[in-house]
Coordinates of C-alpha atoms in Angstrom, one line a residue:
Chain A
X1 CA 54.9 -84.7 27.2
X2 CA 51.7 -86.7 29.0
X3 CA 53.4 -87.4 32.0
X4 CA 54.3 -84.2 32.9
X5 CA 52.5 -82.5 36.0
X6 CA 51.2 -79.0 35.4
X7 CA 52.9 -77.7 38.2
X8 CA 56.4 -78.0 36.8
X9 CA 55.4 -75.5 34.0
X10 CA 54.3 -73.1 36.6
X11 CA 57.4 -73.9 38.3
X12 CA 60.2 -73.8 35.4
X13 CA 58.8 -70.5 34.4
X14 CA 59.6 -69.0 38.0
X15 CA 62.5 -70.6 37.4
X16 CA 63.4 -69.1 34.1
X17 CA 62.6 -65.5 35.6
X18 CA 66.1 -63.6 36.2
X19 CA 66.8 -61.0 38.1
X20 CA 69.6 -58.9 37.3
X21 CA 71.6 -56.0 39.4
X22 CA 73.2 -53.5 37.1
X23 CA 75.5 -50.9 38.8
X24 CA 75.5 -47.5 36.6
X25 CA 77.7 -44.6 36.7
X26 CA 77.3 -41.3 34.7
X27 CA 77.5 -37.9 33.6
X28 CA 74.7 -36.4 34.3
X29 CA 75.3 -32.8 32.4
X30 CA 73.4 -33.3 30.0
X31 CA 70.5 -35.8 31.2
X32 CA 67.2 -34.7 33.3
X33 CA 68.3 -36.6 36.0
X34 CA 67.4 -40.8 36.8
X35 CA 63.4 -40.7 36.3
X36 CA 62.0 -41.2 32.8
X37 CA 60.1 -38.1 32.0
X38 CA 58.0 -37.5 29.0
X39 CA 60.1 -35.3 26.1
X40 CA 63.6 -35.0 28.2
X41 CA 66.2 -37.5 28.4
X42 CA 66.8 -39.7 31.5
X43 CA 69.0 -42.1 32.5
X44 CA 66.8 -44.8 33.2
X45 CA 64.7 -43.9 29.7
X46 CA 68.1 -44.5 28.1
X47 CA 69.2 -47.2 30.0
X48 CA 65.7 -49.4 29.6
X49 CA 65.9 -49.2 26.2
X50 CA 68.5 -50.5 25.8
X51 CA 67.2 -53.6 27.9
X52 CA 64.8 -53.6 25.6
X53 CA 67.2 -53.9 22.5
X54 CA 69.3 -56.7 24.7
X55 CA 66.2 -59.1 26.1
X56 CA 63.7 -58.4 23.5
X57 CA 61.7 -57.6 26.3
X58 CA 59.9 -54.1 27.9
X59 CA 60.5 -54.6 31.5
X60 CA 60.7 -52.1 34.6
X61 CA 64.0 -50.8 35.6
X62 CA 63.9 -50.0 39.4
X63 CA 66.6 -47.6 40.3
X64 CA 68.1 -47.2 44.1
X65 CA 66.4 -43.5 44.0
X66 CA 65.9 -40.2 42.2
X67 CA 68.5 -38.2 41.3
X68 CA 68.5 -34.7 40.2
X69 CA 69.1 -33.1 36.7
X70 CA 72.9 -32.8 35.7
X71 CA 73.8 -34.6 38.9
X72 CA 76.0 -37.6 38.4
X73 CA 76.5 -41.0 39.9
X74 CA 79.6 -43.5 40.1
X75 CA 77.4 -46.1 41.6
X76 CA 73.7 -46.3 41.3
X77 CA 72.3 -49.6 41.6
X78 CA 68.9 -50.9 39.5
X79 CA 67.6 -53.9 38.7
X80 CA 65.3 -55.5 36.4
X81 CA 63.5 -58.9 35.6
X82 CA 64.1 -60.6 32.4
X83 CA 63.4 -64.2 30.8
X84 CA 66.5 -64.0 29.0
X85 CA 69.6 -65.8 29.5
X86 CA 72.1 -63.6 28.1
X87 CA 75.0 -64.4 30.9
X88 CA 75.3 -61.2 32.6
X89 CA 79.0 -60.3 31.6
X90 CA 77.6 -60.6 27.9
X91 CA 75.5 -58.1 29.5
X92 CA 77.7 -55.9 30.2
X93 CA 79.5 -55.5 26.9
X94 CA 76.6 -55.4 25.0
X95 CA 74.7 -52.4 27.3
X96 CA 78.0 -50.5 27.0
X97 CA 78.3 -51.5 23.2
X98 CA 74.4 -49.8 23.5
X99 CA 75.0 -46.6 25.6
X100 CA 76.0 -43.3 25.3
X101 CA 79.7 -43.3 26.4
X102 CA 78.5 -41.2 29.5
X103 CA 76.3 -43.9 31.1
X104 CA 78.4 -47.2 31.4
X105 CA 76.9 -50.3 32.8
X106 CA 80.2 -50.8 35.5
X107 CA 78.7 -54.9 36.5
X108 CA 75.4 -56.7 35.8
X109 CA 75.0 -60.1 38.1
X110 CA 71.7 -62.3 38.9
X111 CA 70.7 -61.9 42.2
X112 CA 67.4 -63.2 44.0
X113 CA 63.9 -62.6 42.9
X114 CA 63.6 -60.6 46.2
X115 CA 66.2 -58.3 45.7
X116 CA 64.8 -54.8 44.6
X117 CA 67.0 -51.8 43.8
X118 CA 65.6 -49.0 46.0
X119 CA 63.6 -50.9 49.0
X120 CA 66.8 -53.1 49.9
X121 CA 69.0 -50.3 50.0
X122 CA 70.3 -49.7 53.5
X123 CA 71.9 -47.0 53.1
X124 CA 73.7 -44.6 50.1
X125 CA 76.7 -42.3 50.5
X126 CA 76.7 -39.3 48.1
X127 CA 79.3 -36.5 47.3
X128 CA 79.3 -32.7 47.0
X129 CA 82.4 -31.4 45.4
X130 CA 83.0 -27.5 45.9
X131 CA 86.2 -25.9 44.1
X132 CA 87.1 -22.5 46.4
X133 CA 89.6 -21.4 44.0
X134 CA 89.1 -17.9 42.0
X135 CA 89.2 -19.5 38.5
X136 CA 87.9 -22.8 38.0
X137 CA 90.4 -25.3 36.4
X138 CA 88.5 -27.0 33.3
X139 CA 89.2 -30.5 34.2
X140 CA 87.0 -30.2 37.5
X141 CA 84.3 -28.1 35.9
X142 CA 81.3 -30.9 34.7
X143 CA 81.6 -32.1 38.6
X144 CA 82.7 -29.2 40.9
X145 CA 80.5 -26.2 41.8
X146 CA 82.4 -23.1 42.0
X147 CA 82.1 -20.9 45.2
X148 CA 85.2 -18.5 44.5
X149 CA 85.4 -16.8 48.2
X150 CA 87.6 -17.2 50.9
X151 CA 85.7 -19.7 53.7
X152 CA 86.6 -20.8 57.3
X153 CA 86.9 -24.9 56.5
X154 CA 87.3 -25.6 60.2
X155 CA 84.2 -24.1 61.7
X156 CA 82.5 -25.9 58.4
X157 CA 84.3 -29.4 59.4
X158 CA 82.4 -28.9 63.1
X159 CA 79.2 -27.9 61.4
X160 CA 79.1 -31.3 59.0
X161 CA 79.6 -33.3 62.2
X162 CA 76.3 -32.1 63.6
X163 CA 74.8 -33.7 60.5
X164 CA 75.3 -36.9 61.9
X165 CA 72.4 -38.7 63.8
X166 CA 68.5 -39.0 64.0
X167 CA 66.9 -35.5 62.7
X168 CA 64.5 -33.6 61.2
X169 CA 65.3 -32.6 57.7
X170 CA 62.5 -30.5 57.1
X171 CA 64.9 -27.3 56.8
X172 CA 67.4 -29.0 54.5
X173 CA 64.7 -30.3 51.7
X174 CA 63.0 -28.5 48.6
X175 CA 60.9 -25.7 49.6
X176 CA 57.5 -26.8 47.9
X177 CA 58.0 -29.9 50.2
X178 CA 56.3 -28.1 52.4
X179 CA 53.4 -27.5 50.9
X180 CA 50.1 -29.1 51.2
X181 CA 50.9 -31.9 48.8
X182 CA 49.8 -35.4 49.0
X183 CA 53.0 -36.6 47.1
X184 CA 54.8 -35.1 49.8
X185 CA 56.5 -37.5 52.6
X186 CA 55.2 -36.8 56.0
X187 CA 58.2 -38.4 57.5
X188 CA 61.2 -35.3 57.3
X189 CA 63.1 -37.8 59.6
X190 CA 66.1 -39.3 57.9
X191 CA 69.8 -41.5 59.8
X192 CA 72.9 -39.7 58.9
X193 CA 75.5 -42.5 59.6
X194 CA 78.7 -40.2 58.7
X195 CA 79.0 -36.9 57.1
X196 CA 82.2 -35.3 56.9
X197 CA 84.1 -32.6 54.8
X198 CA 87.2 -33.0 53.3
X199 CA 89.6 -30.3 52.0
X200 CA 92.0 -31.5 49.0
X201 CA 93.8 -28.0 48.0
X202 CA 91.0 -25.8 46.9
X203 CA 88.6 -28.4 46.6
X204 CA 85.7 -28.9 49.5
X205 CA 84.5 -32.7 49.3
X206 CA 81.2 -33.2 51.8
X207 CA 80.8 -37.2 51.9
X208 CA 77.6 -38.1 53.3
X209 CA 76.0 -41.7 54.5
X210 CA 72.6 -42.0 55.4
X211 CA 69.5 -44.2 55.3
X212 CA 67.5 -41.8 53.0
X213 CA 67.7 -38.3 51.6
X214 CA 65.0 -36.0 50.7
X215 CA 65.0 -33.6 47.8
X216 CA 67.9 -31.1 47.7
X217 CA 68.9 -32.3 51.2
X218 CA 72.7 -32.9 50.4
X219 CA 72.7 -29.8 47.9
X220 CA 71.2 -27.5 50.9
X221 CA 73.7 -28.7 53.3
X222 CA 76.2 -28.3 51.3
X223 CA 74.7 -24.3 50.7
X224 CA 74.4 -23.9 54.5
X225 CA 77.9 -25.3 55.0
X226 CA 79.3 -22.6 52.7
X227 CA 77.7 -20.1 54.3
X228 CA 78.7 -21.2 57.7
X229 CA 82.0 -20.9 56.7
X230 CA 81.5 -17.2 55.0
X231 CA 80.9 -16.5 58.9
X232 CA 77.1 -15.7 57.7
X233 CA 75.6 -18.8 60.4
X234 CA 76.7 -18.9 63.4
X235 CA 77.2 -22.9 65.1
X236 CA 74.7 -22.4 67.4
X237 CA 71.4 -21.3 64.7
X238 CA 73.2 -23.9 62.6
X239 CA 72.5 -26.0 65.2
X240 CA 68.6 -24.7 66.1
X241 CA 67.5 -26.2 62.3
X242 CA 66.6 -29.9 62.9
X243 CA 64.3 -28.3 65.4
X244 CA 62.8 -24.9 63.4
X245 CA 61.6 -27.5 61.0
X246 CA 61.9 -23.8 58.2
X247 CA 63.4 -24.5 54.7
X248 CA 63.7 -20.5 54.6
X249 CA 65.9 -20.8 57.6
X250 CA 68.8 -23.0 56.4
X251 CA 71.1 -22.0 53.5
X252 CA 70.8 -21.4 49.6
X253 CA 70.8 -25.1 47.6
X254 CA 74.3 -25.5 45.9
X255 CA 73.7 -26.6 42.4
X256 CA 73.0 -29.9 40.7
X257 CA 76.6 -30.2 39.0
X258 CA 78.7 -30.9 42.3
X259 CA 76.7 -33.9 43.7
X260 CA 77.6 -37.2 42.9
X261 CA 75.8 -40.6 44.3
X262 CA 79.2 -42.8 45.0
X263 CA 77.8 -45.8 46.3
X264 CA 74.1 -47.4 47.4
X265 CA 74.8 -50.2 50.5
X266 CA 72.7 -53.4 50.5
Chain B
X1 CA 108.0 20.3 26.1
X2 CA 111.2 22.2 24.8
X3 CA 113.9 20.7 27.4
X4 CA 112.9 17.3 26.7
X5 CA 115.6 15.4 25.0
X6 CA 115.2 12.9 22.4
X7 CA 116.6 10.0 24.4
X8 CA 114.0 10.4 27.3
X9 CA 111.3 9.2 24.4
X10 CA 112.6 6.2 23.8
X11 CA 113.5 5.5 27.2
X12 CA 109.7 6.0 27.9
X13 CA 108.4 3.8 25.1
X14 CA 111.3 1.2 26.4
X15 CA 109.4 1.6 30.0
X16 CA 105.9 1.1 29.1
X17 CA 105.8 -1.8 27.0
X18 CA 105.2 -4.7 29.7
X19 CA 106.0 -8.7 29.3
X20 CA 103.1 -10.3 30.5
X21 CA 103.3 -14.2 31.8
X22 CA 100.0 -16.2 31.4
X23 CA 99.6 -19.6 33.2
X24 CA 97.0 -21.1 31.0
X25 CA 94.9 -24.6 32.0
X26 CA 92.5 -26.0 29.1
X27 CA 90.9 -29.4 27.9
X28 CA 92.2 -30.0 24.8
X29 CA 89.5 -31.9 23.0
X30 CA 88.1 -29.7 21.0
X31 CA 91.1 -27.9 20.2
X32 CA 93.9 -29.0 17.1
X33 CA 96.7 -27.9 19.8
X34 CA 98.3 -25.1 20.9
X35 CA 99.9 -23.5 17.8
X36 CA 97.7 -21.2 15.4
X37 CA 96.6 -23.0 12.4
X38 CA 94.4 -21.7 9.6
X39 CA 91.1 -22.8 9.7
X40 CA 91.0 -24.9 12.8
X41 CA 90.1 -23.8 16.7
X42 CA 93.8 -23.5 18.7
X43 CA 94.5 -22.4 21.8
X44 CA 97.1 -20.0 21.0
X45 CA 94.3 -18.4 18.3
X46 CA 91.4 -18.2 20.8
X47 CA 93.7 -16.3 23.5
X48 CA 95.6 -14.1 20.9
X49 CA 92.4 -12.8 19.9
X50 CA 91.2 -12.1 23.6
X51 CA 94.4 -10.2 24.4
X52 CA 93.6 -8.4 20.9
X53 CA 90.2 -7.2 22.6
X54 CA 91.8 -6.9 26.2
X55 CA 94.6 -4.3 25.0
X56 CA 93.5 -3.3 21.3
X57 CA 96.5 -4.5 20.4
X58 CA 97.6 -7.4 17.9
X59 CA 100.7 -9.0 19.6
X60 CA 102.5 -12.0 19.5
X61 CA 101.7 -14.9 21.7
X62 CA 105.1 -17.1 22.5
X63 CA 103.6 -20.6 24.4
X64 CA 106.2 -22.5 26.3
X65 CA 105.6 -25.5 23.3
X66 CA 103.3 -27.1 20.9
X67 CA 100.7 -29.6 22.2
X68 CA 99.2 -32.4 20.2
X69 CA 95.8 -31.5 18.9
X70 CA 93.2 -33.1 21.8
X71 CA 96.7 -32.9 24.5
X72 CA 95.6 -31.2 28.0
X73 CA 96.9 -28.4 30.0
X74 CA 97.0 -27.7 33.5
X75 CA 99.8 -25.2 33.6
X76 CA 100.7 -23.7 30.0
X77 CA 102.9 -20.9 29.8
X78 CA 103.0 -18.0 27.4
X79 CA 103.9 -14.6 27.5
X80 CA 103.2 -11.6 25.1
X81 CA 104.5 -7.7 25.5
X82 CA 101.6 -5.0 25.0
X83 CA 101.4 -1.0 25.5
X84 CA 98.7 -1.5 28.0
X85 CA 99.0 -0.2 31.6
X86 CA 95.6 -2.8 32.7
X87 CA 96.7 -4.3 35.7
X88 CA 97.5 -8.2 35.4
X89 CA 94.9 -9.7 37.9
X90 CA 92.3 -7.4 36.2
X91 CA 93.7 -9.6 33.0
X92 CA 92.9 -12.5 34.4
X93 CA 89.3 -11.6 35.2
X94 CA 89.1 -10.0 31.9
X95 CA 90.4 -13.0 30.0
X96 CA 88.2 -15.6 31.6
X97 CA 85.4 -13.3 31.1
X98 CA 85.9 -13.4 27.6
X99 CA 87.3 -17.1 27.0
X100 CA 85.5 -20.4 26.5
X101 CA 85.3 -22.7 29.9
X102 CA 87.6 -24.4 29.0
X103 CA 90.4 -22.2 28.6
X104 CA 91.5 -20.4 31.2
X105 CA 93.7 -17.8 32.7
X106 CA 94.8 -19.2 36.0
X107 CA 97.5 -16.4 36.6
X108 CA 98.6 -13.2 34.5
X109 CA 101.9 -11.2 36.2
X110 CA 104.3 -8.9 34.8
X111 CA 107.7 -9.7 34.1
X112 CA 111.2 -8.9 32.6
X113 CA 111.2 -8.1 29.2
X114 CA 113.8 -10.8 28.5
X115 CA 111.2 -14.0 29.4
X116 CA 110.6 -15.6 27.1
X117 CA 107.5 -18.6 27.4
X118 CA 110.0 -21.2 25.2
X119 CA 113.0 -20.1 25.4
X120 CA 113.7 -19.3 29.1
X121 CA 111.9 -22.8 29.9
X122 CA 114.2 -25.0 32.0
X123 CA 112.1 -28.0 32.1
X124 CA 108.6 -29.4 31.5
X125 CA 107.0 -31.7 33.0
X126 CA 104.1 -34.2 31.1
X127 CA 101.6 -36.4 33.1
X128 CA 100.1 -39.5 30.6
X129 CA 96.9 -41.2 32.0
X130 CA 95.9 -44.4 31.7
X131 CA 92.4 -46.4 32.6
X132 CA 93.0 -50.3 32.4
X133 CA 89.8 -51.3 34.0
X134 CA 87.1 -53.5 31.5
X135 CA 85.1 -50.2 31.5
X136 CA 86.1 -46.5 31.3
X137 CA 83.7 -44.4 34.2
X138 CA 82.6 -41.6 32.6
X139 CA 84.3 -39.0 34.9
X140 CA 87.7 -40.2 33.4
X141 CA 86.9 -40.4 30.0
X142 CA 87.8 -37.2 28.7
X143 CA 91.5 -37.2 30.0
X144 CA 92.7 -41.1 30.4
X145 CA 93.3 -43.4 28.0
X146 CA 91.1 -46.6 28.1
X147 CA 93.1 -49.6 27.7
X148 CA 91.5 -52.6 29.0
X149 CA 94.2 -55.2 29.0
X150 CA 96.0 -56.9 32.5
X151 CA 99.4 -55.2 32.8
X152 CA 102.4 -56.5 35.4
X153 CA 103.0 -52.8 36.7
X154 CA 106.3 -53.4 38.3
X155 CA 108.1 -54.4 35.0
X156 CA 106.4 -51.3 33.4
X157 CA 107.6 -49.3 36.7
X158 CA 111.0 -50.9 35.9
X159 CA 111.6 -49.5 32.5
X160 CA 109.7 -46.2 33.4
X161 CA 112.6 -45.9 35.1
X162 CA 115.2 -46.2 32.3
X163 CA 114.2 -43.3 30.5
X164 CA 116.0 -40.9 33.1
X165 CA 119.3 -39.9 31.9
X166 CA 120.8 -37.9 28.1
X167 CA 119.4 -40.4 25.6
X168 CA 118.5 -39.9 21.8
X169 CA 114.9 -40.6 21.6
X170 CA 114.6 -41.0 17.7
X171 CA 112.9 -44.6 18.5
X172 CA 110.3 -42.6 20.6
X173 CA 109.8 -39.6 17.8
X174 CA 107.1 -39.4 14.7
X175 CA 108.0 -41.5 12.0
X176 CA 107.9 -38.8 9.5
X177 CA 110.6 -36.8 11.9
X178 CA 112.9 -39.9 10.4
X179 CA 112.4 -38.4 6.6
X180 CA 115.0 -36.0 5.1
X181 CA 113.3 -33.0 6.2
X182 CA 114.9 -30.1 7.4
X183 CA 112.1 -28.8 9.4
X184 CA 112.8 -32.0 11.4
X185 CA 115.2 -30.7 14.1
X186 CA 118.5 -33.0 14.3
X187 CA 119.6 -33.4 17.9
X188 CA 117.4 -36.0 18.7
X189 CA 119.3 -36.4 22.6
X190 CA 117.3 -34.7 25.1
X191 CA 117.3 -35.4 28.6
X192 CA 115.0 -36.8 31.5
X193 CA 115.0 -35.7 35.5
X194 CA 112.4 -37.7 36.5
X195 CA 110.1 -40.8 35.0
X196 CA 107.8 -42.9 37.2
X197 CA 104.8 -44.8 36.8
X198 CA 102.0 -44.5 39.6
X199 CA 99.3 -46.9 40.2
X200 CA 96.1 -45.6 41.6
X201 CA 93.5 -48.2 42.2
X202 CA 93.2 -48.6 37.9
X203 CA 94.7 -45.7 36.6
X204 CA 98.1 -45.7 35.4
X205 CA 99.9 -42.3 35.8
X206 CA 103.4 -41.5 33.7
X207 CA 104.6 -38.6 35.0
X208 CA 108.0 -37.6 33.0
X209 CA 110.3 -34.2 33.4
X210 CA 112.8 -33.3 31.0
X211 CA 114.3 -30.6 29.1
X212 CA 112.3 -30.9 25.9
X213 CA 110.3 -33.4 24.4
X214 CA 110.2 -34.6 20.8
X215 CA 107.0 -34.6 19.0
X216 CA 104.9 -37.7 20.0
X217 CA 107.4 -38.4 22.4
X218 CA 105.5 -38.9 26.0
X219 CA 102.9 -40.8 23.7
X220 CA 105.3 -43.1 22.5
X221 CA 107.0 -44.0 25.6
X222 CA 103.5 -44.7 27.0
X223 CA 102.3 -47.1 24.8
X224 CA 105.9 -49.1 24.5
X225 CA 105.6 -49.1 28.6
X226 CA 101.8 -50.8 27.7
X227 CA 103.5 -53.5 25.7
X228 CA 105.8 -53.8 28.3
X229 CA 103.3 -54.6 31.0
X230 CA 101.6 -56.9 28.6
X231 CA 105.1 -58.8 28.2
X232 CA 105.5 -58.2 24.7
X233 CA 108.6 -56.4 25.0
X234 CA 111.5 -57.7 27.1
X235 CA 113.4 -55.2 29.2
X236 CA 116.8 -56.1 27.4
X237 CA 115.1 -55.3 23.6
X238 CA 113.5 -52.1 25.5
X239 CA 117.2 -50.9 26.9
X240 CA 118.3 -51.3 23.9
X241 CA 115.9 -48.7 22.1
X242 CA 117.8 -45.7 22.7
X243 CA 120.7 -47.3 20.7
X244 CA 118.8 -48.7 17.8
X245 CA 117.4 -45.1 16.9
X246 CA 114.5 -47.0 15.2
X247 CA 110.8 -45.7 15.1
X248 CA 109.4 -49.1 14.1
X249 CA 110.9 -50.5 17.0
X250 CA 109.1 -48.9 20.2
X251 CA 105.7 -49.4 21.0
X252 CA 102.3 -48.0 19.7
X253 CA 101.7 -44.4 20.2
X254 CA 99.1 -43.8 23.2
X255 CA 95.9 -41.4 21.6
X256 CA 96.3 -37.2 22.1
X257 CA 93.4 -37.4 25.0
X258 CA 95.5 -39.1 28.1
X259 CA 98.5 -36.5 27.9
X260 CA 98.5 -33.6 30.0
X261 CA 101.3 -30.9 30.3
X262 CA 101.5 -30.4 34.0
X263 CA 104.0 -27.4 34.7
X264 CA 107.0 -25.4 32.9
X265 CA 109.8 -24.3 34.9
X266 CA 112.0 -21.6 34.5

């Protein structure tokens, strides 16, 4: 024990500091969204308890981002540090031993010190799933919204290509965004890198890729794109929003239960 | 009202009783099946009673079949005959009005009094889903099967294959059917248009079409495929099956929540 330098203490205890990438998917019906609140339950409440059972430790669960009450996710990403040395595919088994059966821990693996869930993101690609039909078939209810009336998918498919690119989001986020509100980004500006809609019978999937998404952004453009194709918007004011910079402009916000984060890019 | 003979009554209340044919879709887990029982939620029971406040009348519901208690529908068919003139697509929106989520009315129509839900069926066909991934995403959970095991596909694809044809499926039936019971129907030979095992990314889709369908059969024939793909069952024992008329011979029986009935056709 004498001959050892201080500096290896400080050194192996760097050393011993994990960091581990968990990729989550959920239900979120019945959960108030990612972000622990006080008195409502959250995913990443539930989830860091549970590391808190596993490690024996309280540690800080980063997530890749917000997401909205009852909206769901097939692959948000999060990570934590821990001292313990649970291998990670232990991990796995014993979170999913741990969680409610509608938040599964799909991998966990140690990844650099540096890596952190939401500031290395490059980009994340969600989902908005629409059913058109007049009844809704059970089996797509707890992820579909239902919009039961006739729409024009063509003129919509033209309208979701205009998402792509550099713009102004300002009409497509949450109202009170625009209020006077320190908590507020200043910068509406947000990368689509793809955004297209799909139609699978009477279902209307909008896939979306960008660098960063503001409140409500993909749930309003999925609510203008529905009324684009109800013939209520014509192209051409459709295509005047990025530059109004007017929330009350743009269409209604299609609920929380269609929109699914599928995947965060690194 | 004095020139009015007798027939012309009868031949009015002949006229104005109507067959109606229901398409009906529902997720099954709550429900103990299809066929009333006392004391437990059925599907049959929760949409008898909604005709009963729809048309004020107390009929008779005949479903194409029974399904398991916690089985899936996406295209049930029953049909019931009623005094009432309300026309069928006001039904529909009456019915779903009136009936849990997930039940629902996906079509109502009128048709000739001689349909008959069960009887006039030609064939049905059964979709069985499987998850064989380490975790079950929670967007599948309520309608697959989670069995987390490597399985060779094409040797399960292989015997899927050999169920088509007239074959006595007493090795594929409920034990108890085996017992001297009379309820226990004796023709155990029924017969199979189409069998075929899909693989889609994870998932593991049986989709079988056949005239009729013992009780626990589509189960049955799942999990012995599962012990196939796990090599625990050589084809030649697996051929012989049919021959052996032998319960304890097949494979496990798959749980209620992967099986779907897909479609009737007349």
């Amino acid at each position: 024990m004498q001959g050892r330098k201080p500096g290896n203490q400080a050194r192996k205890q760097v050393e011993s500091r994990r960091n581990i990438r968990l990729v989550l998917a959920f239900d979120g019906s019945p959960y108030h969204g990612w972000q622990i609140q006080p008195n409502h339950p959250t995913v990443q409440g539930i989830v860091a308890e549970a590391i808190g059972k596993i490690t024996g430790e309280r540690v800080t669960l980063h997530g890749s981002g917000r997401t909205d009450a009852g909206t769901h996710a097939r692959g948000l990403v999060a990570n934590f540090e821990t001292a313990s040395a649970i291998p990670p595919g232990q991990m796995v088994r014993a979170f999913n031993s741990m969680l409610p059966r509608d938040i599964r821990v799909l991998s966990a693996r140690r990844v650099a010190l540096d890596f952190h869930a939401r500031r290395s993101a490059k980009s994340k690609i969600y989902r908005y799933q629409t059913y058109c039909g007049p009844v809704m078939p059970p089996h797509l209810a707890r992820e579909h919204y239902h919009f039961p009336y006739p729409v024009e998918v063509p003129r919509m498919q033209r309208a979701a290509r205009l998402f792509v690119g550099e713009h102004d989001f300002t009409s497509f986020t949450k109202k009170t965004a625009l209020a006077d509100d320190e908590s507020v980004p200043k910068n509406m500006v947000r990368r689509i890198y793809g955004c297209a809609l799909q139609k699978k019978g009477r279902r209307l999937l909008l896939t979306v890729e960008g660098n960063g998404f503001l409140r409500y952004m993909v749930r309003n453009m999925m609510g203008t794109l529905l009324e684009v194709g109800r013939g209520r918007f014509e192209l051409e004011r459709f295509r005047a929003l990025f530059e109004r910079r007017d929330r009350t402009l743009a269409g209604f916000t299609a609920p929380a239960q269609g929109l699914i984060l599928v995947k965060v890019r690194y």
